[in-house]
Coordinates of C-alpha atoms and ligand atoms in Angstrom, one line a residue:
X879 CA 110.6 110.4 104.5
X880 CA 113.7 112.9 104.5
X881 CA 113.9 114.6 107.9
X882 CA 115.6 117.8 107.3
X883 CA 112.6 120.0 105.4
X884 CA 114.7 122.3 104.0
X885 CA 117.5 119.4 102.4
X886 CA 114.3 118.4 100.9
X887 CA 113.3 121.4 99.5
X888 CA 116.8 121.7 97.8
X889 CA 117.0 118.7 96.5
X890 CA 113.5 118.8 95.1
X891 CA 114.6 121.9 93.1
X892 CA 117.9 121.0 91.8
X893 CA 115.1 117.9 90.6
X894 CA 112.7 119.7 89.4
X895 CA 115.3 121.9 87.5
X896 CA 117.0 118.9 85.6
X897 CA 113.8 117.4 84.6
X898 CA 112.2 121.0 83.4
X899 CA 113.2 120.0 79.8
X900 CA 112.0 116.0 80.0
X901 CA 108.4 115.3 79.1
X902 CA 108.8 111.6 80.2
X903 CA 109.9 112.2 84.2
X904 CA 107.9 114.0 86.9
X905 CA 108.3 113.9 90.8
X906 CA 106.2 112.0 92.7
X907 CA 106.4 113.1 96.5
X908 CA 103.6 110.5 98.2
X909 CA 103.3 110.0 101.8
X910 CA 103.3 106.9 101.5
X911 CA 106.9 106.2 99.2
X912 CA 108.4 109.1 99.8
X913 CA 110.2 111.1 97.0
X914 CA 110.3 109.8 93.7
X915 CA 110.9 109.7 89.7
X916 CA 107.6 108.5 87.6
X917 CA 109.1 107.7 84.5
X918 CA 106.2 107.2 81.2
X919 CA 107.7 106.7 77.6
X920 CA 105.7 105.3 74.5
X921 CA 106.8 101.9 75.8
X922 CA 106.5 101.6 79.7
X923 CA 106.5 103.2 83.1
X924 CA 108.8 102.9 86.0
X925 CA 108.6 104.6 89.3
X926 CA 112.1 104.8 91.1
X927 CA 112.6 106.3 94.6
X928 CA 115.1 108.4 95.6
X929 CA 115.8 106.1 98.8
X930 CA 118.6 103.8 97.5
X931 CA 117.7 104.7 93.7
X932 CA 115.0 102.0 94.4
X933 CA 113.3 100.8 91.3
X934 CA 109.9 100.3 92.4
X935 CA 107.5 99.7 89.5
X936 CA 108.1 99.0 86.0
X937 CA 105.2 98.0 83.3
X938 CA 106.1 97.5 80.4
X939 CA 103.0 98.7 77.7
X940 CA 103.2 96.0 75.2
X941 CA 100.9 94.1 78.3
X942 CA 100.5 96.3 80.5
X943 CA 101.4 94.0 83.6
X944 CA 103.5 95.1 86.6
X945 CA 107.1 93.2 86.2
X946 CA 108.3 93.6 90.0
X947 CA 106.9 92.4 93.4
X948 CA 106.9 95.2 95.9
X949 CA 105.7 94.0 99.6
X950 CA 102.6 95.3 100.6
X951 CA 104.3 95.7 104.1
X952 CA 107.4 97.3 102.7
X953 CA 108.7 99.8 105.2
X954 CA 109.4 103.5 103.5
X955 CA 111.1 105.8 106.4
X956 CA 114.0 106.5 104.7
X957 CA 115.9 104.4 106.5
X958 CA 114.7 100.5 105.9
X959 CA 116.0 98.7 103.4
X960 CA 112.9 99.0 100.8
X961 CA 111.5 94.9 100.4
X962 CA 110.6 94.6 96.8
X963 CA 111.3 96.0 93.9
X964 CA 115.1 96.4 92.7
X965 CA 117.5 97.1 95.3
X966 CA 120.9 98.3 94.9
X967 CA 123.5 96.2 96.7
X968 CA 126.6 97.6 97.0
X969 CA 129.4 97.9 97.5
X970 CA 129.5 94.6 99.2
X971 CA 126.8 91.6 98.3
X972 CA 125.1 89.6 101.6
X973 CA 127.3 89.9 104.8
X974 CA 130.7 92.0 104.8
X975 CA 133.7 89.8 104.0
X976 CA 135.3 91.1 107.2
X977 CA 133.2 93.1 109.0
X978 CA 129.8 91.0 110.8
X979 CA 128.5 94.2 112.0
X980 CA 128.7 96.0 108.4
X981 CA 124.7 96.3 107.3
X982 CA 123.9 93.2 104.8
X983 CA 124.2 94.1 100.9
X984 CA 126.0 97.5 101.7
X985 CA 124.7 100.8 102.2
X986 CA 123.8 101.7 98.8
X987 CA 120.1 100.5 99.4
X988 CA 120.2 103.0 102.6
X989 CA 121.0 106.1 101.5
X990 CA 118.8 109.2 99.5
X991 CA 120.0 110.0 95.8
X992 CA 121.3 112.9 93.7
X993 CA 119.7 113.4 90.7
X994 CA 122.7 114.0 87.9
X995 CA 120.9 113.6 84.2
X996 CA 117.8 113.2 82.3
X997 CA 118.4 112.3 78.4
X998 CA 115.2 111.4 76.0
X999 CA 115.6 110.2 72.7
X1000 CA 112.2 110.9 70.9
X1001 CA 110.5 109.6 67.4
X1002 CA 107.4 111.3 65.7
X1003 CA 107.0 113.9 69.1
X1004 CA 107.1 110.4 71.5
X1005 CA 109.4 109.5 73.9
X1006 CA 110.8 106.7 73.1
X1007 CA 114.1 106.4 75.6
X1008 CA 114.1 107.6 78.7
X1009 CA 117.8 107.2 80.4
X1010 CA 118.0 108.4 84.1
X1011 CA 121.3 109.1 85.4
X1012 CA 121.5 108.8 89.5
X1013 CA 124.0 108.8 92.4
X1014 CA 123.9 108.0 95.8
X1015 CA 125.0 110.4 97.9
X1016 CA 128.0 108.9 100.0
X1017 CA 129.9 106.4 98.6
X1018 CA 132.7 107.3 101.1
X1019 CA 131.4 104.9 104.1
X1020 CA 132.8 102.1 106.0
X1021 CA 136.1 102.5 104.8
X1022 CA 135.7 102.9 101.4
X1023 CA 136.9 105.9 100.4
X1024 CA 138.1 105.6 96.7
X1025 CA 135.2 104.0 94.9
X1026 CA 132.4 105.9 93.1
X1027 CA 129.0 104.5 91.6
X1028 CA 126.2 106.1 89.6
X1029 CA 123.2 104.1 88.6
X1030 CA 121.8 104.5 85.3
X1031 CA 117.7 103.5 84.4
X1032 CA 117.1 103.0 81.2
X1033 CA 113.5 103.1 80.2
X1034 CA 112.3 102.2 76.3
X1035 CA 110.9 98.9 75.2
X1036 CA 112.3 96.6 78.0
X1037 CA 114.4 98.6 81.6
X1038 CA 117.8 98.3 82.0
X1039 CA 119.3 99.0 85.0
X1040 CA 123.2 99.2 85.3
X1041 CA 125.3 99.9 88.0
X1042 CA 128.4 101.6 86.8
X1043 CA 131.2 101.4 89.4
X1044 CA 134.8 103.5 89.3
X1045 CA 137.9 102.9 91.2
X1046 CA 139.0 106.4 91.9
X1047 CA 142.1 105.3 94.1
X1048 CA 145.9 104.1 93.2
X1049 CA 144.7 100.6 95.3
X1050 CA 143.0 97.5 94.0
X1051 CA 139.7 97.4 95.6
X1052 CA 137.6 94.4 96.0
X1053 CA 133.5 94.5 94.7
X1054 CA 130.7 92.6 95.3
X1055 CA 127.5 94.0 94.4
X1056 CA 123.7 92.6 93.0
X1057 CA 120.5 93.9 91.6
X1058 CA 118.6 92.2 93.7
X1059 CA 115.4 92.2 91.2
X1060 CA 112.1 91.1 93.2
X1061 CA 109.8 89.6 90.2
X1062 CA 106.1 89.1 90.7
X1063 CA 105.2 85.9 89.4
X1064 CA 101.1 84.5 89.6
X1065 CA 102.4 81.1 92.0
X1066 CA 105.8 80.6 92.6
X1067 CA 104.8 76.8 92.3
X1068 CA 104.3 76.6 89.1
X1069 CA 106.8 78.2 87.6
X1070 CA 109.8 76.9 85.8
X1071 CA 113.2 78.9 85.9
X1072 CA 115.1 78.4 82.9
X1073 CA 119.2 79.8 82.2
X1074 CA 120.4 79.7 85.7
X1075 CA 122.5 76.5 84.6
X1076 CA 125.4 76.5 86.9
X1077 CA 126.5 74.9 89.5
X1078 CA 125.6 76.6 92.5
X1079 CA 126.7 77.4 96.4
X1080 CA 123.5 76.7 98.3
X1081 CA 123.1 79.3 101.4
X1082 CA 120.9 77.3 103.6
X1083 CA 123.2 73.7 103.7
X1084 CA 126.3 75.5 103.3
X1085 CA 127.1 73.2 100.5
X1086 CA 128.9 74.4 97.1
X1087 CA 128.7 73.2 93.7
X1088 CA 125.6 71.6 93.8
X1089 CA 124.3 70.6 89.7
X1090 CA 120.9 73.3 89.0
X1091 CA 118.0 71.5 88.5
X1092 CA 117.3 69.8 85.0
X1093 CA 113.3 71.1 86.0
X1094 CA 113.9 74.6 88.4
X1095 CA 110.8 74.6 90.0
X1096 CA 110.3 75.8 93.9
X1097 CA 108.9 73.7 96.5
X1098 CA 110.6 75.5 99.6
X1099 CA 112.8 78.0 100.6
X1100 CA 115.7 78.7 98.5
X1101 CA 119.0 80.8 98.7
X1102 CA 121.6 79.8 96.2
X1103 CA 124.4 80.9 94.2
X1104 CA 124.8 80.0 90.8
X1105 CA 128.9 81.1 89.9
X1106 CA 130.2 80.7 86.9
X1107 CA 133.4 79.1 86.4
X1108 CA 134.8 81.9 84.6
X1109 CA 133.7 85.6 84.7
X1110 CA 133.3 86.6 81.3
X1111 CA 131.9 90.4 82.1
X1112 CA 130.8 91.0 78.7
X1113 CA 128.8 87.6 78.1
X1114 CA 125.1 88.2 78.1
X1115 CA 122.9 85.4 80.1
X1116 CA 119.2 85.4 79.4
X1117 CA 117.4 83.9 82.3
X1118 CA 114.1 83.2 81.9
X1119 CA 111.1 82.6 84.0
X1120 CA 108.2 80.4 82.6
X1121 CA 104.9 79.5 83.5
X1122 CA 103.8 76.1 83.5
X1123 CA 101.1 73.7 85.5
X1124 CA 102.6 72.8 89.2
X1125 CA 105.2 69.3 89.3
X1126 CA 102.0 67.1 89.2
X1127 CA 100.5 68.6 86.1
X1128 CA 103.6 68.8 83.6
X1129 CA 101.0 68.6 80.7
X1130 CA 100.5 72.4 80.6
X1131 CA 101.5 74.9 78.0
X1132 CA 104.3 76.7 79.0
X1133 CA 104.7 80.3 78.4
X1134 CA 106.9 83.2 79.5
X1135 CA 106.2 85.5 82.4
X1136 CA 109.4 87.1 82.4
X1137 CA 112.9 87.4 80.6
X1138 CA 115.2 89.2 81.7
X1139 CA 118.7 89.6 80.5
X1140 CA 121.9 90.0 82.7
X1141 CA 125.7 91.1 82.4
X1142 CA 129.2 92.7 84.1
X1143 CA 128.3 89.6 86.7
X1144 CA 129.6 86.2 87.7
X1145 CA 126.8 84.8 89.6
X1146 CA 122.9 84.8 89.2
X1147 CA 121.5 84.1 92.6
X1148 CA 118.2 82.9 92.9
X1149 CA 115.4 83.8 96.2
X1150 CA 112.8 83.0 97.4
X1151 CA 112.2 83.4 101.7
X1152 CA 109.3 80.6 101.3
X1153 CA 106.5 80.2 104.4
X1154 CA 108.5 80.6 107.8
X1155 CA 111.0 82.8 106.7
X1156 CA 108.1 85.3 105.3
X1157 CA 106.3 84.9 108.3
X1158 CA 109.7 86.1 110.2
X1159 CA 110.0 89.0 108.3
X1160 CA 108.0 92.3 109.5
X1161 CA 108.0 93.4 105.9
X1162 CA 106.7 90.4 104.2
X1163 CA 102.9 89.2 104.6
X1164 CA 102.9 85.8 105.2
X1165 CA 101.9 84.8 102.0
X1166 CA 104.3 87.1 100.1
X1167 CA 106.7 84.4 99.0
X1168 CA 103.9 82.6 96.7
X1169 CA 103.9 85.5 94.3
X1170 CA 107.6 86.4 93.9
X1171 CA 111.1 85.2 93.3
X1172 CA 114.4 87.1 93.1
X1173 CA 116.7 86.6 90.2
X1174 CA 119.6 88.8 91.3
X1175 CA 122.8 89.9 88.7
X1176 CA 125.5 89.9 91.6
X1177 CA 129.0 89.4 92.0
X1178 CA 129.7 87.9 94.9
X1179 CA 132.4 86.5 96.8
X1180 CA 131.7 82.4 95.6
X1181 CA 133.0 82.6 92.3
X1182 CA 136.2 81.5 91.5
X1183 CA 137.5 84.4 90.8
X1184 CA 136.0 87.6 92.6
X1185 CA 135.4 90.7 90.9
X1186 CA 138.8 93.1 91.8
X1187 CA 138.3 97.0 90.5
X1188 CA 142.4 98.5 89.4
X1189 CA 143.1 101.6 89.8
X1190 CA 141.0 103.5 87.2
X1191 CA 138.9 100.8 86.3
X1192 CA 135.6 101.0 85.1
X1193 CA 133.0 97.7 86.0
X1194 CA 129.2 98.1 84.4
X1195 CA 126.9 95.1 86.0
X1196 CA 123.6 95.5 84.2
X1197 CA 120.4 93.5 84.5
X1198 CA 117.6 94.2 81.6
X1199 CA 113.7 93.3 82.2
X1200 CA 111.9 92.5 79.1
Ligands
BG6_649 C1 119.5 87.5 99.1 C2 120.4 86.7 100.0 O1 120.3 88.1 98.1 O2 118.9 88.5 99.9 C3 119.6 86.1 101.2 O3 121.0 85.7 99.3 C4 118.9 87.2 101.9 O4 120.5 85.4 102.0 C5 118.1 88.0 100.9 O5 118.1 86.7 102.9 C6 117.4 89.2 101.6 O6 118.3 90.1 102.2 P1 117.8 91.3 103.0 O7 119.0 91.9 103.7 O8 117.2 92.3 102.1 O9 116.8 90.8 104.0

């Protein structure tokens, strides 16, 4: 996946040399995804690749199930945006503000990562925290030159992924950004979403402040934007996907496939490519969208007021899978 052998073989030992104390990490260097962490604590695994610190996998043991959809056709030659999974989008959400040309969701997703720090907290001899500490490796790129990022995995009894962004320069700089979290549900048709309460900007009409659904269930494609009317970074929104019976059976029980639990964002946007879209996508079965949905912790250019990074400021957007 990394064409230069011998950057490879450095960057595999400077790996290799920060996790030679951790229990919980090892490499994982597969044709088929490319370098990557393996991450297994007393309470989970995660697999995260080293192209765009892409979380690919993460089971959490108290069921054992697989929480994120990774596309069997996903394309891994290190130079693809990875389709599934969590990518990192960044610095700049969807399309440049400016700039049509600029790659959609930034070119954080695009890039290979440094490996900076491996902490464990353990409990009886078992790992029970595993935090994973990576950077990408330019953050200097399409005329951003002042703004740095690491990402940070935290493994234990749910994942926790948070971007942490710094504004390095004297001049206020402008962010939008999203985990753009793929989650595998059985039939996206009869689920219910539950939290994403806002109004919301919907993508495909070009309409704005459309009232969420008292029911959020999916029937076709969907691609909207649910802002908040004020960006309170620290406020913690649990979103929640639940399983029920499709529209014309409401008389099922309900229960919870997934909760996640989001913060440092002002919109949740919700995901889902449905049939023709799919079908128009070279890393998508056909059938992929029946099994997935994208809640994405973003901040985004729709809410009312945009995320701006001072000089020296610190922003943390962080998205927790239970
Ligand atoms: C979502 C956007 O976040 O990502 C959609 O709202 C977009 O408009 C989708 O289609 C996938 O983007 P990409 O660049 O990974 O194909």
């Amino acid at each position: 996946m990394q064409s230069n052998p011998k950057h490879q073989a450095d960057m595999l030992n400077e790996i290799e040399s920060i996790i030679s104390e951790a229990s919980s990490v090892i490499v994982q260097h597969t044709q088929e995804q490319g370098l990557c962490l393996a991450i297994e604590n007393q309470y989970g695994s995660a697999v995260i690749s080293m192209f765009g610190g892409h979380i690919l996998s993460y089971v959490n043991k108290s069921d054992n199930k697989e929480r994120l959809w990774l596309s069997k056709l996903a394309i891994f030659d290190g130079k693809t945006p990875i389709r599934g999974g969590i990518p990192i989008c960044w610095p700049w959400f969807g399309s440049h503000a400016t700039q049509d040309d600029y790659p959609s969701h930034g070119y954080a997703r695009t890039q290979m990562y440094a490996l900076v720090q491996v902490e464990e907290t353990s409990d009886s001899n078992k790992v029970i925290n595993t935090k994973v500490t990576l950077r990408p490796f330019n953050t200097k790129q399409y005329g951003y030159s002042n703004i740095d990022m690491k990402l940070v995995v935290t493994l234990s009894d749910t994942l926790t992924v948070d971007i942490i962004t710094i504004n390095k320069g004297e001049e206020t700089v402008a962010l939008t950004q999203a985990l753009h979290a793929y989650f595998l549900v059985d039939n996206i048709s009869q689920i219910i979403l539950k939290g994403a309460n806002t109004l919301y900007d919907d993508k495909l009409t070009s309409t704005t402040n459309n009232d969420a659904p008292n029911e959020y269930r999916f029937t076709q494609e969907v691609d909207r934007i649910h802002a908040f009317q004020h960006a309170h970074y620290s406020r913690k929104q649990t979103i929640k996907i639940i399983k029920s019976g499709g529209s014309d059976s409401p008389v099922q029980p309900h229960s919870t496939m997934q909760r996640i639990e989001q913060s440092g964002h002002d919109s949740t946007v919700v995901w889902n490519p449905w049939k023709d879209k799919s079908k128009s996508m070279n890393d998508m079965e056909n059938n992929g969208y029946r099994t997935m949905l994208c809640i994405e912790a973003a901040n985004t250019a729709n809410a009312e007021h945009p995320l701006l990074l001072v000089a020296n400021q610190i922003h943390k957007l962080s998205q927790k899978i239970f």
